[in-house]
Amino acid sequence: MEANSLSMTPTKDLLQPIVRLTPDDAHYFYGYYDNPAWSGDDSAHLVQRVEFRDRMPTPTDVAQVGLVHPGHDGFTRIAETTAWNFQQGAMLQWHPLAPDRKIIFNRRDGERFVGVIKDIVTGEEQILPRAVTNVDPTGRCALHANFSRQYDFRPGYGYAGIPDPFAAVNHPEEDGIWLIDLESGEERLVMSLAEIVRQFPGPMRERKIIVNHVNFNTDGSRFITLIRNFADQVEPKSYFTGAITADADGGNACMLVDYSIASHYHWRDPENLVMVVKRPGEEINLREFRDRTQESHQLVHKYFEDDGHCSYSPDRQWLLYDSYPQEGYRYLYVYHLASGQGWCLGGVKTLPRMDGVEMEIRCDLHPRWNRAGDAISFDSLHEGFRGVYSMEIGSLLKQWAATAAR
């Protein structure tokens, strides 16, 4: 295994012990913060296993898809894929309709990226016509955005090996956000990049744009997407992000955040969500928005003074957040929404903030709640290799909630 070059202690100020869920025989990671990594009964956690962490994946590099069981040693291999990256993996997740039995992930099939629904008991597979970007929490549909275009924009979030057929087109009519029926496999384009520019032109009229992240709300009735431009066009250092919401079929679209700076987000319920933003004249901040309007309010706390990965607890009483490198550590935070109080769960050693290829293969914590809301998992390299870790926090949350209620 590769040695970690940092000389500081692996962890700092942990309020609870952390437990590595994955073996130390390779590099393991889950990926993003907003997909269901824990099984329905919290007895298993999905992971991907790879043999390296110090370079970008090539089109032939294989990631093993499998699971680990907290409290038990070993990794259970389920499948393999060559459609993956270090930030979001293969979009590996549990199927909402069978969260202990079926998984969803992406794979390369010849000259296309496809989605796979796999029964981990029988081994039966259903192939979806396009790779999955996000799954409706009710298990009916999935959304797709072009992973080849994403690779050209930010390789750490796309898949290598298949050229974007629309690479020369700034906002094509034939590409954008696709809706896929998970039962039938039927697909349709519900919002093209051309339509996005027609409805919300702003500074994008002459710029090449991309759908960068797209997520259903909690009942699958609407989705949010970030629209960004390729920064090498028109003005080399100009980079805009707009946040747009729409019905699942692409109708009733709304510009939630005008083209400025917007980043990570998470839905609280069908109508409200939290998002990191930086609007003209403001510092970066975390705000809760009401969909279909531009109504919002800022969550004021020292933990939200920089970008981070935000997610509501299953009971929607808490917000989980993390940090980018701060003096060699990445930190984990929880915030009690009703009282406005926050606590730092501790920090883990990390590599400093980097640029270029190093930025694309970095190891963000991407903290994730378990189903019961009493534990979290996260990716880290503080032991010198990529691993998936967990922390039990149920007792802390009860203690802090009682303190906040006084």
GROMACS .gro file of C-alpha atoms in nm:
model
  406
    1MET     CA    1   0.000   0.000   0.000
    2GLU     CA    2   0.106   0.359  -0.053
    3ALA     CA    3   0.237   0.541   0.253
    4ASN     CA    4   0.069   0.862   0.356
    5SER     CA    5   0.323   1.142   0.337
    6LEU     CA    6   0.166   1.344   0.619
    7SER     CA    7   0.341   1.324   0.954
    8MET     CA    8   0.055   1.443   1.176
    9THR     CA    9  -0.167   1.209   1.373
   10PRO     CA   10  -0.434   1.028   1.169
   11THR     CA   11  -0.730   1.173   1.360
   12LYS     CA   12  -0.799   1.484   1.562
   13ASP     CA   13  -1.049   1.562   1.841
   14LEU     CA   14  -1.281   1.271   1.764
   15LEU     CA   15  -1.591   1.272   1.986
   16GLN     CA   16  -1.662   0.908   1.908
   17PRO     CA   17  -1.434   0.630   1.779
   18ILE     CA   18  -1.437   0.561   1.409
   19VAL     CA   19  -1.437   0.210   1.268
   20ARG     CA   20  -1.299   0.106   0.930
   21LEU     CA   21  -1.564  -0.096   0.746
   22THR     CA   22  -1.335  -0.211   0.464
   23PRO     CA   23  -1.026  -0.435   0.455
   24ASP     CA   24  -0.673  -0.299   0.412
   25ASP     CA   25  -0.581  -0.513   0.109
   26ALA     CA   26  -0.672  -0.251  -0.155
   27HIS     CA   27  -0.840   0.089  -0.190
   28TYR     CA   28  -1.211   0.103  -0.106
   29PHE     CA   29  -1.454   0.391  -0.139
   30TYR     CA   30  -1.823   0.455  -0.180
   31GLY     CA   31  -1.842   0.790  -0.355
   32TYR     CA   32  -2.100   1.062  -0.321
   33TYR     CA   33  -2.294   1.176  -0.016
   34ASP     CA   34  -2.651   1.167  -0.148
   35ASN     CA   35  -2.698   0.806  -0.262
   36PRO     CA   36  -2.819   0.526  -0.029
   37ALA     CA   37  -2.502   0.337   0.068
   38TRP     CA   38  -2.652   0.148   0.365
   39SER     CA   39  -2.892  -0.142   0.312
   40GLY     CA   40  -3.250  -0.111   0.428
   41ASP     CA   41  -3.174  -0.276   0.762
   42ASP     CA   42  -2.831  -0.107   0.798
   43SER     CA   43  -2.659  -0.448   0.803
   44ALA     CA   44  -2.457  -0.392   0.484
   45HIS     CA   45  -2.275  -0.103   0.318
   46LEU     CA   46  -2.199  -0.084  -0.055
   47VAL     CA   47  -1.840  -0.008  -0.164
   48GLN     CA   48  -1.615  -0.017  -0.467
   49ARG     CA   49  -1.271  -0.181  -0.460
   50VAL     CA   50  -0.979  -0.067  -0.678
   51GLU     CA   51  -0.603  -0.129  -0.686
   52PHE     CA   52  -0.479   0.233  -0.704
   53ARG     CA   53  -0.562   0.585  -0.586
   54ASP     CA   54  -0.282   0.797  -0.734
   55ARG     CA   55  -0.401   0.848  -1.094
   56MET     CA   56  -0.712   0.890  -1.306
   57PRO     CA   57  -0.900   0.576  -1.411
   58THR     CA   58  -0.847   0.468  -1.772
   59PRO     CA   59  -1.122   0.311  -1.988
   60THR     CA   60  -0.998  -0.038  -1.897
   61ASP     CA   61  -0.947   0.006  -1.523
   62VAL     CA   62  -1.185  -0.217  -1.330
   63ALA     CA   63  -1.365  -0.134  -1.007
   64GLN     CA   64  -1.513  -0.426  -0.818
   65VAL     CA   65  -1.864  -0.356  -0.692
   66GLY     CA   66  -1.958  -0.518  -0.364
   67LEU     CA   67  -2.050  -0.481  -0.002
   68VAL     CA   68  -1.916  -0.504   0.351
   69HIS     CA   69  -2.097  -0.589   0.674
   70PRO     CA   70  -2.025  -0.366   0.975
   71GLY     CA   71  -1.874  -0.576   1.251
   72HIS     CA   72  -1.753  -0.847   1.013
   73ASP     CA   73  -1.432  -0.877   0.815
   74GLY     CA   74  -1.412  -0.913   0.441
   75PHE     CA   75  -1.551  -0.780   0.116
   76THR     CA   76  -1.820  -0.953  -0.090
   77ARG     CA   77  -1.773  -0.899  -0.463
   78ILE     CA   78  -2.097  -0.866  -0.660
   79ALA     CA   79  -1.993  -0.728  -1.000
   80GLU     CA   80  -1.731  -0.530  -1.192
   81THR     CA   81  -1.744  -0.206  -1.388
   82THR     CA   82  -1.523   0.014  -1.603
   83ALA     CA   83  -1.764   0.310  -1.574
   84TRP     CA   84  -1.651   0.481  -1.255
   85ASN     CA   85  -1.460   0.771  -1.105
   86PHE     CA   86  -1.320   0.852  -0.762
   87GLN     CA   87  -1.577   1.119  -0.675
   88GLN     CA   88  -1.901   0.937  -0.742
   89GLY     CA   89  -1.790   0.583  -0.814
   90ALA     CA   90  -2.027   0.399  -1.049
   91MET     CA   91  -2.331   0.570  -0.891
   92LEU     CA   92  -2.361   0.254  -0.683
   93GLN     CA   93  -2.672   0.245  -0.460
   94TRP     CA   94  -2.952   0.029  -0.324
   95HIS     CA   95  -3.274   0.006  -0.522
   96PRO     CA   96  -3.544   0.196  -0.326
   97LEU     CA   97  -3.797  -0.085  -0.385
   98ALA     CA   98  -3.561  -0.362  -0.268
   99PRO     CA   99  -3.302  -0.195  -0.041
  100ASP     CA  100  -3.170  -0.524   0.098
  101ARG     CA  101  -3.166  -0.723  -0.224
  102LYS     CA  102  -3.115  -0.514  -0.540
  103ILE     CA  103  -2.842  -0.266  -0.629
  104ILE     CA  104  -2.807  -0.012  -0.910
  105PHE     CA  105  -2.479   0.090  -1.071
  106ASN     CA  106  -2.331   0.194  -1.405
  107ARG     CA  107  -2.124  -0.012  -1.648
  108ARG     CA  108  -1.970   0.021  -1.992
  109ASP     CA  109  -2.133  -0.193  -2.261
  110GLY     CA  110  -1.932  -0.159  -2.581
  111GLU     CA  111  -1.964   0.200  -2.699
  112ARG     CA  112  -2.225   0.308  -2.448
  113PHE     CA  113  -2.260   0.353  -2.073
  114VAL     CA  114  -2.559   0.172  -1.926
  115GLY     CA  115  -2.728   0.135  -1.592
  116VAL     CA  116  -2.755  -0.206  -1.424
  117ILE     CA  117  -3.014  -0.328  -1.173
  118LYS     CA  118  -2.876  -0.643  -1.011
  119ASP     CA  119  -3.039  -0.887  -0.770
  120ILE     CA  120  -2.756  -0.977  -0.534
  121VAL     CA  121  -2.930  -1.302  -0.432
  122THR     CA  122  -3.012  -1.452  -0.773
  123GLY     CA  123  -2.755  -1.261  -0.979
  124GLU     CA  124  -3.026  -1.158  -1.226
  125GLU     CA  125  -2.955  -0.831  -1.409
  126GLN     CA  126  -3.171  -0.576  -1.585
  127ILE     CA  127  -2.987  -0.344  -1.823
  128LEU     CA  128  -3.106   0.016  -1.852
  129PRO     CA  129  -3.048   0.200  -2.182
  130ARG     CA  130  -2.847   0.481  -2.023
  131ALA     CA  131  -2.619   0.524  -1.725
  132VAL     CA  132  -2.795   0.640  -1.410
  133THR     CA  133  -2.721   0.982  -1.263
  134ASN     CA  134  -2.990   0.983  -0.992
  135VAL     CA  135  -3.270   0.750  -0.879
  136ASP     CA  136  -3.619   0.855  -0.773
  137PRO     CA  137  -3.648   0.779  -0.397
  138THR     CA  138  -3.978   0.600  -0.466
  139GLY     CA  139  -3.804   0.363  -0.707
  140ARG     CA  140  -4.001   0.445  -1.020
  141CYS     CA  141  -3.755   0.633  -1.240
  142ALA     CA  142  -3.396   0.742  -1.285
  143LEU     CA  143  -3.241   1.053  -1.438
  144HIS     CA  144  -2.950   1.046  -1.682
  145ALA     CA  145  -2.701   1.313  -1.787
  146ASN     CA  146  -2.416   1.268  -2.035
  147PHE     CA  147  -2.114   1.118  -1.853
  148SER     CA  148  -1.889   1.166  -2.158
  149ARG     CA  149  -1.963   1.538  -2.165
  150GLN     CA  150  -1.904   1.545  -1.791
  151TYR     CA  151  -1.565   1.379  -1.844
  152ASP     CA  152  -1.465   1.660  -2.082
  153PHE     CA  153  -1.579   1.918  -1.826
  154ARG     CA  154  -1.448   1.762  -1.502
  155PRO     CA  155  -1.292   1.416  -1.549
  156GLY     CA  156  -1.333   1.334  -1.182
  157TYR     CA  157  -1.711   1.320  -1.230
  158GLY     CA  158  -1.735   1.159  -1.574
  159TYR     CA  159  -1.638   0.828  -1.731
  160ALA     CA  160  -1.340   0.772  -1.960
  161GLY     CA  161  -1.344   0.594  -2.293
  162ILE     CA  162  -1.644   0.708  -2.500
  163PRO     CA  163  -1.630   1.044  -2.681
  164ASP     CA  164  -1.916   1.288  -2.639
  165PRO     CA  165  -2.104   1.290  -2.973
  166PHE     CA  166  -2.211   1.649  -2.901
  167ALA     CA  167  -1.869   1.781  -2.801
  168ALA     CA  168  -1.869   2.046  -3.075
  169VAL     CA  169  -2.219   2.175  -2.992
  170ASN     CA  170  -2.266   2.437  -2.722
  171HIS     CA  171  -2.625   2.342  -2.635
  172PRO     CA  172  -2.755   2.050  -2.841
  173GLU     CA  173  -3.122   1.970  -2.893
  174GLU     CA  174  -3.054   1.594  -2.861
  175ASP     CA  175  -2.875   1.595  -2.526
  176GLY     CA  176  -2.962   1.700  -2.174
  177ILE     CA  177  -3.163   1.532  -1.897
  178TRP     CA  178  -3.322   1.195  -1.971
  179LEU     CA  179  -3.593   1.018  -1.769
  180ILE     CA  180  -3.572   0.636  -1.752
  181ASP     CA  181  -3.850   0.409  -1.628
  182LEU     CA  182  -3.678   0.158  -1.398
  183GLU     CA  183  -3.933  -0.116  -1.464
  184SER     CA  184  -3.974  -0.097  -1.841
  185GLY     CA  185  -3.647   0.072  -1.937
  186GLU     CA  186  -3.839   0.327  -2.145
  187GLU     CA  187  -3.643   0.651  -2.187
  188ARG     CA  188  -3.715   1.003  -2.305
  189LEU     CA  189  -3.539   1.337  -2.316
  190VAL     CA  190  -3.729   1.566  -2.078
  191MET     CA  191  -3.506   1.876  -2.085
  192SER     CA  192  -3.251   1.940  -2.359
  193LEU     CA  193  -2.951   2.167  -2.317
  194ALA     CA  194  -3.093   2.380  -2.597
  195GLU     CA  195  -3.424   2.417  -2.414
  196ILE     CA  196  -3.242   2.515  -2.094
  197VAL     CA  197  -3.067   2.801  -2.275
  198ARG     CA  198  -3.392   2.911  -2.442
  199GLN     CA  199  -3.568   2.931  -2.105
  200PHE     CA  200  -3.277   3.058  -1.896
  201PRO     CA  201  -3.022   3.219  -2.128
  202GLY     CA  202  -2.836   3.449  -1.891
  203PRO     CA  203  -2.464   3.439  -1.977
  204MET     CA  204  -2.495   3.100  -2.151
  205ARG     CA  205  -2.603   3.210  -2.500
  206GLU     CA  206  -2.254   3.177  -2.647
  207ARG     CA  207  -2.112   2.927  -2.400
  208LYS     CA  208  -2.088   2.551  -2.407
  209ILE     CA  209  -2.294   2.420  -2.117
  210ILE     CA  210  -2.337   2.102  -1.917
  211VAL     CA  211  -2.576   1.947  -1.669
  212ASN     CA  212  -2.358   1.907  -1.361
  213HIS     CA  213  -2.546   1.699  -1.099
  214VAL     CA  214  -2.920   1.631  -1.109
  215ASN     CA  215  -3.130   1.501  -0.820
  216PHE     CA  216  -3.493   1.411  -0.754
  217ASN     CA  217  -3.674   1.558  -0.458
  218THR     CA  218  -3.798   1.325  -0.183
  219ASP     CA  219  -4.114   1.207  -0.360
  220GLY     CA  220  -3.978   1.203  -0.714
  221SER     CA  221  -4.213   1.475  -0.838
  222ARG     CA  222  -3.941   1.728  -0.923
  223PHE     CA  223  -3.566   1.747  -0.972
  224ILE     CA  224  -3.291   2.003  -0.937
  225THR     CA  225  -2.991   2.040  -1.166
  226LEU     CA  226  -2.686   2.263  -1.180
  227ILE     CA  227  -2.616   2.420  -1.518
  228ARG     CA  228  -2.253   2.518  -1.577
  229ASN     CA  229  -2.046   2.642  -1.866
  230PHE     CA  230  -1.715   2.511  -1.990
  231ALA     CA  231  -1.477   2.774  -1.855
  232ASP     CA  232  -1.246   2.787  -2.159
  233GLN     CA  233  -1.504   2.962  -2.377
  234VAL     CA  234  -1.563   3.336  -2.429
  235GLU     CA  235  -1.372   3.441  -2.115
  236PRO     CA  236  -1.121   3.177  -2.002
  237LYS     CA  237  -1.172   3.237  -1.630
  238SER     CA  238  -1.548   3.293  -1.634
  239TYR     CA  239  -1.746   3.016  -1.470
  240PHE     CA  240  -2.117   3.037  -1.394
  241THR     CA  241  -2.357   2.801  -1.220
  242GLY     CA  242  -2.734   2.821  -1.223
  243ALA     CA  243  -2.967   2.600  -1.018
  244ILE     CA  244  -3.284   2.497  -1.199
  245THR     CA  245  -3.575   2.288  -1.073
  246ALA     CA  246  -3.845   2.121  -1.283
  247ASP     CA  247  -4.115   1.855  -1.273
  248ALA     CA  248  -3.999   1.500  -1.340
  249ASP     CA  249  -4.120   1.535  -1.700
  250GLY     CA  250  -3.927   1.861  -1.747
  251GLY     CA  251  -4.227   2.092  -1.709
  252ASN     CA  252  -4.275   2.391  -1.480
  253ALA     CA  253  -3.906   2.475  -1.478
  254CYS     CA  254  -3.785   2.741  -1.235
  255MET     CA  255  -3.453   2.923  -1.193
  256LEU     CA  256  -3.388   2.875  -0.823
  257VAL     CA  257  -3.044   3.039  -0.820
  258ASP     CA  258  -2.946   3.271  -1.105
  259TYR     CA  259  -2.610   3.220  -1.274
  260SER     CA  260  -2.350   3.290  -1.007
  261ILE     CA  261  -2.196   3.027  -0.777
  262ALA     CA  262  -2.395   2.730  -0.650
  263SER     CA  263  -2.267   2.398  -0.526
  264HIS     CA  264  -2.378   2.104  -0.310
  265TYR     CA  265  -2.742   2.062  -0.213
  266HIS     CA  266  -2.986   1.820  -0.048
  267TRP     CA  267  -3.367   1.799  -0.045
  268ARG     CA  268  -3.540   1.818   0.293
  269ASP     CA  269  -3.888   1.737   0.154
  270PRO     CA  270  -4.069   1.778  -0.180
  271GLU     CA  271  -4.064   2.159  -0.159
  272ASN     CA  272  -3.753   2.261   0.037
  273LEU     CA  273  -3.381   2.203   0.006
  274VAL     CA  274  -3.048   2.328   0.136
  275MET     CA  275  -2.772   2.451  -0.095
  276VAL     CA  276  -2.428   2.610  -0.080
  277VAL     CA  277  -2.433   2.938  -0.274
  278LYS     CA  278  -2.235   3.255  -0.331
  279ARG     CA  279  -2.438   3.528  -0.492
  280PRO     CA  280  -2.305   3.866  -0.605
  281GLY     CA  281  -2.202   4.077  -0.307
  282GLU     CA  282  -2.219   3.783  -0.064
  283GLU     CA  283  -1.974   3.547   0.097
  284ILE     CA  284  -2.024   3.177   0.044
  285ASN     CA  285  -2.304   3.051   0.267
  286LEU     CA  286  -2.549   2.768   0.325
  287ARG     CA  287  -2.914   2.851   0.259
  288GLU     CA  288  -3.247   2.672   0.273
  289PHE     CA  289  -3.460   2.738  -0.036
  290ARG     CA  290  -3.827   2.693  -0.114
  291ASP     CA  291  -3.878   2.540  -0.457
  292ARG     CA  292  -4.051   2.734  -0.737
  293THR     CA  293  -3.955   3.060  -0.565
  294GLN     CA  294  -3.637   3.245  -0.481
  295GLU     CA  295  -3.733   3.254  -0.115
  296SER     CA  296  -3.447   3.142   0.108
  297HIS     CA  297  -3.289   3.195   0.446
  298GLN     CA  298  -2.930   3.154   0.555
  299LEU     CA  299  -2.817   2.891   0.804
  300VAL     CA  300  -2.572   3.094   1.008
  301HIS     CA  301  -2.294   2.900   1.173
  302LYS     CA  302  -1.914   2.895   1.162
  303TYR     CA  303  -1.925   2.548   1.005
  304PHE     CA  304  -2.097   2.683   0.693
  305GLU     CA  305  -1.841   2.947   0.596
  306ASP     CA  306  -1.699   2.727   0.318
  307ASP     CA  307  -1.831   2.470   0.073
  308GLY     CA  308  -1.922   2.128   0.207
  309HIS     CA  309  -2.135   1.821   0.145
  310CYS     CA  310  -2.470   1.871   0.320
  311SER     CA  311  -2.739   1.615   0.399
  312TYR     CA  312  -3.043   1.605   0.625
  313SER     CA  313  -3.079   1.324   0.878
  314PRO     CA  314  -3.358   1.072   0.808
  315ASP     CA  315  -3.580   1.249   1.065
  316ARG     CA  316  -3.488   1.590   0.917
  317GLN     CA  317  -3.381   1.722   1.259
  318TRP     CA  318  -3.008   1.740   1.184
  319LEU     CA  319  -2.777   1.847   0.906
  320LEU     CA  320  -2.453   1.662   0.836
  321TYR     CA  321  -2.167   1.864   0.683
  322ASP     CA  322  -1.798   1.825   0.613
  323SER     CA  323  -1.503   2.046   0.528
  324TYR     CA  324  -1.235   2.067   0.266
  325PRO     CA  325  -0.873   2.056   0.392
  326GLN     CA  326  -0.800   2.279   0.691
  327GLU     CA  327  -0.438   2.264   0.807
  328GLY     CA  328  -0.411   1.901   0.701
  329TYR     CA  329  -0.748   1.776   0.824
  330ARG     CA  330  -1.101   1.736   0.695
  331TYR     CA  331  -1.373   1.777   0.958
  332LEU     CA  332  -1.719   1.632   1.019
  333TYR     CA  333  -2.000   1.845   1.164
  334VAL     CA  334  -2.361   1.805   1.272
  335TYR     CA  335  -2.604   2.094   1.308
  336HIS     CA  336  -2.934   2.092   1.499
  337LEU     CA  337  -3.183   2.273   1.279
  338ALA     CA  338  -3.435   2.369   1.547
  339SER     CA  339  -3.184   2.529   1.784
  340GLY     CA  340  -2.922   2.652   1.536
  341GLN     CA  341  -2.646   2.481   1.735
  342GLY     CA  342  -2.364   2.279   1.579
  343TRP     CA  343  -2.094   2.040   1.691
  344CYS     CA  344  -1.770   1.915   1.537
  345LEU     CA  345  -1.744   1.536   1.540
  346GLY     CA  346  -1.369   1.548   1.473
  347GLY     CA  347  -1.118   1.553   1.192
  348VAL     CA  348  -0.921   1.303   0.986
  349LYS     CA  349  -0.586   1.354   0.821
  350THR     CA  350  -0.594   1.445   0.454
  351LEU     CA  351  -0.379   1.567   0.170
  352PRO     CA  352  -0.379   1.942   0.107
  353ARG     CA  353  -0.611   2.105  -0.145
  354MET     CA  354  -0.468   2.039  -0.490
  355ASP     CA  355  -0.517   2.135  -0.853
  356GLY     CA  356  -0.520   1.948  -1.182
  357VAL     CA  357  -0.530   1.569  -1.177
  358GLU     CA  358  -0.479   1.562  -0.801
  359MET     CA  359  -0.801   1.759  -0.762
  360GLU     CA  360  -0.995   1.501  -0.964
  361ILE     CA  361  -0.870   1.203  -0.761
  362ARG     CA  362  -0.890   1.365  -0.417
  363CYS     CA  363  -1.067   1.186  -0.133
  364ASP     CA  364  -1.353   1.399  -0.001
  365LEU     CA  365  -1.525   1.262   0.309
  366HIS     CA  366  -1.873   1.266   0.147
  367PRO     CA  367  -2.040   1.177   0.482
  368ARG     CA  368  -2.361   0.973   0.465
  369TRP     CA  369  -2.634   0.890   0.718
  370ASN     CA  370  -2.738   0.534   0.783
  371ARG     CA  371  -3.110   0.453   0.759
  372ALA     CA  372  -3.170   0.472   1.134
  373GLY     CA  373  -3.002   0.812   1.160
  374ASP     CA  374  -2.776   0.703   1.446
  375ALA     CA  375  -2.452   0.649   1.251
  376ILE     CA  376  -2.265   0.795   0.956
  377SER     CA  377  -2.014   0.660   0.707
  378PHE     CA  378  -1.749   0.845   0.511
  379ASP     CA  379  -1.452   0.789   0.279
  380SER     CA  380  -1.102   0.874   0.399
  381LEU     CA  381  -0.731   0.811   0.340
  382HIS     CA  382  -0.600   0.900   0.685
  383GLU     CA  383  -0.447   0.550   0.722
  384GLY     CA  384  -0.252   0.589   0.399
  385PHE     CA  385  -0.505   0.418   0.172
  386ARG     CA  386  -0.865   0.482   0.072
  387GLY     CA  387  -1.114   0.324   0.307
  388VAL     CA  388  -1.473   0.354   0.420
  389TYR     CA  389  -1.530   0.435   0.787
  390SER     CA  390  -1.825   0.466   1.023
  391MET     CA  391  -1.901   0.652   1.343
  392GLU     CA  392  -2.186   0.580   1.585
  393ILE     CA  393  -2.341   0.915   1.682
  394GLY     CA  394  -2.688   0.826   1.813
  395SER     CA  395  -2.600   0.886   2.179
  396LEU     CA  396  -2.440   1.221   2.097
  397LEU     CA  397  -2.745   1.336   1.904
  398LYS     CA  398  -2.978   1.249   2.191
  399GLN     CA  399  -2.754   1.432   2.436
  400TRP     CA  400  -2.725   1.742   2.219
  401ALA     CA  401  -3.096   1.750   2.134
  402ALA     CA  402  -3.177   1.743   2.507
  403THR     CA  403  -2.926   2.022   2.570
  404ALA     CA  404  -3.070   2.232   2.289
  405ALA     CA  405  -3.423   2.190   2.426
  406ARG     CA  406  -3.338   2.344   2.763
   0.00000   0.00000   0.00000
